[in-house]
mmCIF file of N, CA and C in Angstrom:
data_model
loop_
_atom_site.group_PDB
_atom_site.id
_atom_site.type_symbol
_atom_site.label_atom_id
_atom_site.label_comp_id
_atom_site.label_asym_id
_atom_site.label_seq_id
_atom_site.Cartn_x
_atom_site.Cartn_y
_atom_site.Cartn_z
ATOM 1 N N MET A 1 -47.283 -40.863 -12.376
ATOM 2 C CA MET A 1 -46.923 -39.616 -12.376
ATOM 3 C C MET A 1 -46.022 -39.292 -11.929
ATOM 4 N N SER A 2 -45.393 -39.535 -10.763
ATOM 5 C CA SER A 2 -44.155 -38.585 -9.630
ATOM 6 C C SER A 2 -43.078 -39.108 -10.659
ATOM 7 N N LYS A 3 -43.330 -40.178 -10.681
ATOM 8 C CA LYS A 3 -42.232 -41.718 -11.169
ATOM 9 C C LYS A 3 -41.461 -40.885 -12.675
ATOM 10 N N LEU A 4 -42.680 -40.426 -13.422
ATOM 11 C CA LEU A 4 -42.277 -39.752 -14.627
ATOM 12 C C LEU A 4 -41.844 -38.212 -14.463
ATOM 13 N N LEU A 5 -42.517 -37.862 -13.473
ATOM 14 C CA LEU A 5 -41.485 -36.230 -13.277
ATOM 15 C C LEU A 5 -40.299 -36.398 -12.782
ATOM 16 N N ILE A 6 -39.701 -37.383 -11.855
ATOM 17 C CA ILE A 6 -38.445 -37.784 -11.310
ATOM 18 C C ILE A 6 -37.512 -38.042 -12.365
ATOM 19 N N VAL A 7 -37.997 -38.809 -13.701
ATOM 20 C CA VAL A 7 -37.712 -39.205 -15.159
ATOM 21 C C VAL A 7 -36.756 -38.095 -15.480
ATOM 22 N N ILE A 8 -37.901 -37.104 -15.457
ATOM 23 C CA ILE A 8 -37.631 -35.967 -16.738
ATOM 24 C C ILE A 8 -37.013 -35.074 -15.810
ATOM 25 N N SER A 9 -36.888 -34.941 -14.423
ATOM 26 C CA SER A 9 -36.124 -33.984 -13.845
ATOM 27 C C SER A 9 -34.660 -34.401 -13.789
ATOM 28 N N LEU A 10 -34.557 -35.936 -13.705
ATOM 29 C CA LEU A 10 -32.879 -36.758 -14.189
ATOM 30 C C LEU A 10 -32.415 -36.301 -15.272
ATOM 31 N N LEU A 11 -33.072 -36.167 -16.298
ATOM 32 C CA LEU A 11 -32.675 -36.224 -17.709
ATOM 33 C C LEU A 11 -32.252 -35.099 -17.619
ATOM 34 N N LEU A 12 -33.573 -33.966 -17.342
ATOM 35 C CA LEU A 12 -32.791 -32.531 -17.724
ATOM 36 C C LEU A 12 -31.685 -31.954 -16.975
ATOM 37 N N ILE A 13 -31.268 -32.466 -15.554
ATOM 38 C CA ILE A 13 -30.502 -32.309 -14.774
ATOM 39 C C ILE A 13 -28.909 -32.898 -15.817
ATOM 40 N N ALA A 14 -29.413 -33.951 -16.160
ATOM 41 C CA ALA A 14 -28.327 -34.698 -17.017
ATOM 42 C C ALA A 14 -27.701 -34.072 -18.732
ATOM 43 N N SER A 15 -28.683 -33.771 -18.874
ATOM 44 C CA SER A 15 -28.434 -32.561 -20.290
ATOM 45 C C SER A 15 -27.719 -31.218 -19.845
ATOM 46 N N CYS A 16 -28.483 -30.656 -19.070
ATOM 47 C CA CYS A 16 -27.171 -29.634 -18.319
ATOM 48 C C CYS A 16 -26.265 -29.679 -17.961
ATOM 49 N N SER A 17 -26.065 -30.673 -17.055
ATOM 50 C CA SER A 17 -24.464 -30.712 -16.608
ATOM 51 C C SER A 17 -23.652 -31.485 -17.289
ATOM 52 N N GLY A 18 -24.312 -31.932 -18.476
ATOM 53 C CA GLY A 18 -23.419 -33.051 -19.158
ATOM 54 C C GLY A 18 -21.835 -32.108 -19.783
ATOM 55 N N ASN A 19 -21.879 -31.139 -20.512
ATOM 56 C CA ASN A 19 -20.944 -30.419 -20.632
ATOM 57 C C ASN A 19 -20.021 -30.033 -19.437
ATOM 58 N N ASN A 20 -20.296 -29.911 -18.314
ATOM 59 C CA ASN A 20 -19.672 -29.675 -17.367
ATOM 60 C C ASN A 20 -19.217 -30.913 -16.562
ATOM 61 N N LEU A 21 -19.902 -32.082 -16.789
ATOM 62 C CA LEU A 21 -19.255 -33.359 -16.547
ATOM 63 C C LEU A 21 -18.137 -34.104 -17.005
ATOM 64 N N ASP A 22 -18.344 -33.279 -18.420
ATOM 65 C CA ASP A 22 -17.480 -33.923 -19.483
ATOM 66 C C ASP A 22 -15.765 -33.201 -19.263
ATOM 67 N N ASN A 23 -16.129 -31.649 -18.759
ATOM 68 C CA ASN A 23 -15.050 -30.864 -18.586
ATOM 69 C C ASN A 23 -14.446 -31.459 -17.239
ATOM 70 N N ASP A 24 -15.121 -31.898 -16.131
ATOM 71 C CA ASP A 24 -14.490 -32.078 -14.989
ATOM 72 C C ASP A 24 -14.082 -33.438 -14.971
ATOM 73 N N LEU A 25 -14.028 -34.404 -15.730
ATOM 74 C CA LEU A 25 -13.933 -35.981 -16.057
ATOM 75 C C LEU A 25 -12.601 -35.580 -16.762
ATOM 76 N N ASN A 26 -12.482 -34.864 -18.158
ATOM 77 C CA ASN A 26 -11.166 -34.541 -18.717
ATOM 78 C C ASN A 26 -10.130 -33.515 -17.805
ATOM 79 N N ARG A 27 -10.520 -32.953 -17.071
ATOM 80 C CA ARG A 27 -9.713 -32.265 -15.910
ATOM 81 C C ARG A 27 -8.912 -33.573 -15.099
ATOM 82 N N LEU A 28 -9.865 -34.226 -15.055
ATOM 83 C CA LEU A 28 -10.018 -35.297 -13.912
ATOM 84 C C LEU A 28 -8.506 -36.367 -14.245
ATOM 85 N N PHE A 29 -8.736 -36.487 -15.686
ATOM 86 C CA PHE A 29 -8.003 -37.708 -16.187
ATOM 87 C C PHE A 29 -6.822 -36.937 -16.920
ATOM 88 N N SER A 30 -6.624 -35.670 -16.735
ATOM 89 C CA SER A 30 -5.414 -35.060 -17.297
ATOM 90 C C SER A 30 -4.408 -34.926 -16.100
ATOM 91 N N GLU A 31 -4.678 -34.513 -14.942
ATOM 92 C CA GLU A 31 -3.980 -34.480 -13.587
ATOM 93 C C GLU A 31 -3.286 -35.964 -13.777
ATOM 94 N N ASP A 32 -2.129 -35.531 -13.167
ATOM 95 C CA ASP A 32 -1.178 -36.700 -12.609
ATOM 96 C C ASP A 32 -0.823 -37.040 -11.027
ATOM 97 N N TYR A 33 -1.945 -38.208 -10.947
ATOM 98 C CA TYR A 33 -1.812 -38.581 -9.601
ATOM 99 C C TYR A 33 -0.895 -39.954 -9.459
ATOM 100 N N TYR A 34 -0.760 -40.074 -8.377
ATOM 101 C CA TYR A 34 0.459 -40.811 -8.221
ATOM 102 C C TYR A 34 0.278 -41.798 -6.930
ATOM 103 N N LEU A 35 0.912 -42.738 -6.743
ATOM 104 C CA LEU A 35 0.645 -43.449 -5.022
ATOM 105 C C LEU A 35 2.302 -43.555 -4.813
ATOM 106 N N GLY A 36 1.942 -43.634 -3.511
ATOM 107 C CA GLY A 36 2.965 -43.730 -2.558
ATOM 108 C C GLY A 36 4.113 -42.834 -2.440
ATOM 109 N N THR A 37 5.134 -42.645 -1.871
ATOM 110 C CA THR A 37 6.022 -41.661 -1.643
ATOM 111 C C THR A 37 6.695 -40.946 -2.892
ATOM 112 N N PRO A 38 6.975 -39.878 -3.113
ATOM 113 C CA PRO A 38 7.763 -39.505 -3.955
ATOM 114 C C PRO A 38 9.249 -40.312 -3.632
ATOM 115 N N GLY A 39 9.910 -40.619 -4.615
ATOM 116 C CA GLY A 39 11.014 -41.313 -4.669
ATOM 117 C C GLY A 39 11.011 -43.055 -4.128
ATOM 118 N N SER A 40 9.943 -43.541 -4.226
ATOM 119 C CA SER A 40 9.481 -44.671 -3.953
ATOM 120 C C SER A 40 9.605 -45.556 -5.314
ATOM 121 N N LYS A 41 9.223 -46.864 -4.926
ATOM 122 C CA LYS A 41 9.129 -47.914 -5.920
ATOM 123 C C LYS A 41 7.742 -47.751 -6.603
ATOM 124 N N LEU A 42 6.907 -47.511 -5.877
ATOM 125 C CA LEU A 42 5.507 -47.334 -6.091
ATOM 126 C C LEU A 42 5.582 -45.835 -7.212
ATOM 127 N N PHE A 43 5.821 -45.005 -6.565
ATOM 128 C CA PHE A 43 5.653 -43.466 -7.122
ATOM 129 C C PHE A 43 6.437 -43.632 -8.771
ATOM 130 N N TYR A 44 7.248 -44.082 -8.790
ATOM 131 C CA TYR A 44 8.169 -44.575 -10.427
ATOM 132 C C TYR A 44 6.826 -45.090 -11.034
ATOM 133 N N ARG A 45 6.364 -46.288 -10.314
ATOM 134 C CA ARG A 45 5.558 -47.378 -11.207
ATOM 135 C C ARG A 45 4.327 -46.396 -11.890
ATOM 136 N N THR A 46 3.737 -45.807 -10.881
ATOM 137 C CA THR A 46 2.739 -44.976 -11.228
ATOM 138 C C THR A 46 2.731 -43.383 -11.580
ATOM 139 N N THR A 47 3.363 -43.111 -11.980
ATOM 140 C CA THR A 47 3.966 -41.717 -12.595
ATOM 141 C C THR A 47 4.069 -41.644 -14.147
ATOM 142 N N THR A 48 4.022 -40.749 -14.831
ATOM 143 C CA THR A 48 4.840 -40.616 -16.104
ATOM 144 C C THR A 48 6.273 -40.263 -15.915
ATOM 145 N N LYS A 49 6.668 -40.199 -16.917
ATOM 146 C CA LYS A 49 8.473 -39.411 -16.725
ATOM 147 C C LYS A 49 8.364 -38.252 -16.675
ATOM 148 N N GLU A 50 7.321 -37.639 -17.385
ATOM 149 C CA GLU A 50 7.378 -36.174 -16.854
ATOM 150 C C GLU A 50 7.202 -35.336 -15.518
ATOM 151 N N THR A 51 6.532 -36.058 -14.743
ATOM 152 C CA THR A 51 6.332 -35.891 -13.107
ATOM 153 C C THR A 51 7.499 -36.295 -12.408
ATOM 154 N N GLN A 52 8.007 -37.473 -12.631
ATOM 155 C CA GLN A 52 9.078 -38.226 -12.132
ATOM 156 C C GLN A 52 10.542 -36.485 -12.379
ATOM 157 N N GLU A 53 10.621 -36.289 -13.861
ATOM 158 C CA GLU A 53 11.442 -35.587 -13.824
ATOM 159 C C GLU A 53 11.088 -34.102 -12.888
ATOM 160 N N LYS A 54 10.317 -33.628 -13.044
ATOM 161 C CA LYS A 54 10.017 -32.343 -11.632
ATOM 162 C C LYS A 54 10.215 -32.750 -10.650
ATOM 163 N N TYR A 55 9.939 -33.877 -10.166
ATOM 164 C CA TYR A 55 9.998 -34.123 -8.726
ATOM 165 C C TYR A 55 11.770 -34.441 -8.597
ATOM 166 N N HIS A 56 12.369 -34.451 -9.481
ATOM 167 C CA HIS A 56 14.020 -34.640 -9.574
ATOM 168 C C HIS A 56 14.361 -33.337 -9.474
ATOM 169 N N TYR A 57 14.202 -32.481 -10.494
ATOM 170 C CA TYR A 57 14.290 -31.125 -10.407
ATOM 171 C C TYR A 57 14.244 -30.324 -9.327
ATOM 172 N N SER A 58 12.782 -30.650 -8.641
ATOM 173 C CA SER A 58 12.309 -29.688 -7.642
ATOM 174 C C SER A 58 13.366 -30.397 -6.509
ATOM 175 N N GLU A 59 13.826 -31.537 -6.430
ATOM 176 C CA GLU A 59 14.537 -31.991 -5.326
ATOM 177 C C GLU A 59 16.054 -31.771 -5.507
ATOM 178 N N CYS A 60 16.692 -31.505 -6.277
ATOM 179 C CA CYS A 60 17.814 -31.118 -6.948
ATOM 180 C C CYS A 60 18.186 -29.797 -6.149
ATOM 181 N N GLN A 61 16.836 -28.705 -7.229
ATOM 182 C CA GLN A 61 17.279 -27.191 -6.523
ATOM 183 C C GLN A 61 16.956 -26.542 -5.298
ATOM 184 N N LYS A 62 16.210 -27.397 -4.615
ATOM 185 C CA LYS A 62 16.468 -27.627 -2.858
ATOM 186 C C LYS A 62 17.460 -27.538 -2.351
ATOM 187 N N LYS A 63 18.121 -28.836 -2.943
ATOM 188 C CA LYS A 63 19.993 -29.351 -2.533
ATOM 189 C C LYS A 63 20.657 -28.299 -2.701
ATOM 190 N N ILE A 64 20.631 -27.437 -4.089
ATOM 191 C CA ILE A 64 21.581 -27.132 -4.624
ATOM 192 C C ILE A 64 21.345 -25.103 -4.343
ATOM 193 N N VAL A 65 21.460 -24.774 -3.906
ATOM 194 C CA VAL A 65 20.739 -23.193 -3.639
ATOM 195 C C VAL A 65 21.220 -22.205 -4.489
ATOM 196 N N ASN A 66 22.775 -22.441 -5.269
ATOM 197 C CA ASN A 66 23.301 -21.396 -5.527
ATOM 198 C C ASN A 66 22.724 -21.397 -7.365
ATOM 199 N N GLY A 67 22.216 -22.743 -7.540
ATOM 200 C CA GLY A 67 21.729 -22.913 -8.932
ATOM 201 C C GLY A 67 22.543 -23.001 -9.908
ATOM 202 N N ASP A 68 23.635 -23.748 -9.807
ATOM 203 C CA ASP A 68 25.128 -24.013 -10.742
ATOM 204 C C ASP A 68 24.139 -25.749 -11.195
ATOM 205 N N GLN A 69 23.470 -25.235 -12.700
ATOM 206 C CA GLN A 69 23.154 -26.140 -13.641
ATOM 207 C C GLN A 69 23.442 -27.133 -13.834
ATOM 208 N N LEU A 70 25.198 -27.162 -13.673
ATOM 209 C CA LEU A 70 25.737 -28.704 -14.098
ATOM 210 C C LEU A 70 25.534 -29.431 -12.672
ATOM 211 N N ARG A 71 25.839 -28.551 -11.692
ATOM 212 C CA ARG A 71 25.884 -29.298 -10.358
ATOM 213 C C ARG A 71 23.974 -30.173 -10.188
ATOM 214 N N ILE A 72 22.890 -29.168 -10.674
ATOM 215 C CA ILE A 72 21.658 -29.536 -10.788
ATOM 216 C C ILE A 72 21.354 -31.279 -11.650
ATOM 217 N N GLU A 73 22.029 -30.645 -12.673
ATOM 218 C CA GLU A 73 22.059 -31.852 -13.618
ATOM 219 C C GLU A 73 22.269 -33.054 -13.249
ATOM 220 N N SER A 74 23.340 -33.317 -12.471
ATOM 221 C CA SER A 74 23.960 -34.256 -12.011
ATOM 222 C C SER A 74 23.242 -34.538 -10.886
ATOM 223 N N CYS A 75 22.482 -33.791 -10.336
ATOM 224 C CA CYS A 75 21.901 -34.363 -9.375
ATOM 225 C C CYS A 75 21.021 -35.343 -9.614
ATOM 226 N N VAL A 76 20.203 -34.604 -10.811
ATOM 227 C CA VAL A 76 18.750 -35.228 -11.560
ATOM 228 C C VAL A 76 19.195 -36.564 -12.026
ATOM 229 N N SER A 77 20.830 -36.377 -12.621
ATOM 230 C CA SER A 77 21.298 -38.116 -13.342
ATOM 231 C C SER A 77 21.135 -38.905 -12.013
ATOM 232 N N SER A 78 21.917 -38.544 -10.933
ATOM 233 C CA SER A 78 21.866 -39.986 -9.609
ATOM 234 C C SER A 78 20.485 -39.819 -9.156
ATOM 235 N N TYR A 79 19.593 -39.053 -9.692
ATOM 236 C CA TYR A 79 17.728 -39.816 -9.182
ATOM 237 C C TYR A 79 18.066 -40.362 -10.003
ATOM 238 N N TRP A 80 18.139 -40.417 -10.750
ATOM 239 C CA TRP A 80 17.616 -41.164 -12.407
ATOM 240 C C TRP A 80 17.991 -42.456 -12.032
ATOM 241 N N LEU A 81 19.381 -42.501 -12.088
ATOM 242 C CA LEU A 81 20.108 -43.875 -11.402
ATOM 243 C C LEU A 81 19.868 -44.745 -10.391
ATOM 244 N N LYS A 82 19.149 -44.198 -9.048
ATOM 245 C CA LYS A 82 18.724 -44.454 -8.069
ATOM 246 C C LYS A 82 17.596 -45.132 -8.167
ATOM 247 N N ALA A 83 16.706 -44.567 -9.246
ATOM 248 C CA ALA A 83 15.220 -44.818 -9.901
ATOM 249 C C ALA A 83 15.312 -46.301 -10.336
ATOM 250 N N LYS A 84 16.454 -46.031 -11.125
ATOM 251 C CA LYS A 84 16.482 -47.749 -12.359
ATOM 252 C C LYS A 84 17.014 -48.592 -11.064
ATOM 253 N N SER A 85 17.463 -48.340 -10.252
ATOM 254 C CA SER A 85 17.801 -49.690 -9.601
ATOM 255 C C SER A 85 16.484 -50.254 -8.448
ATOM 256 N N LEU A 86 15.770 -49.337 -8.310
ATOM 257 C CA LEU A 86 14.608 -49.513 -7.490
ATOM 258 C C LEU A 86 13.458 -51.120 -7.861
#
């Protein structure tokens, strides 16, 4: 009798939280996680191009404080060249 109660309770919990679990799993898989430090070989192997580009732009914007778009683009290009050589 107690085993049946446990099974029913577990099924009830699973059915109630199924939608939330689905949402949580979808959110988990949509996040872009990476290994290694940004800019390392492992970083470039484990991230998407979009994440790499965001990293490059943010680093270049930190370096170039006046916001000159041409210099930022040049800086991003140098990051891509450095990434290819890794």
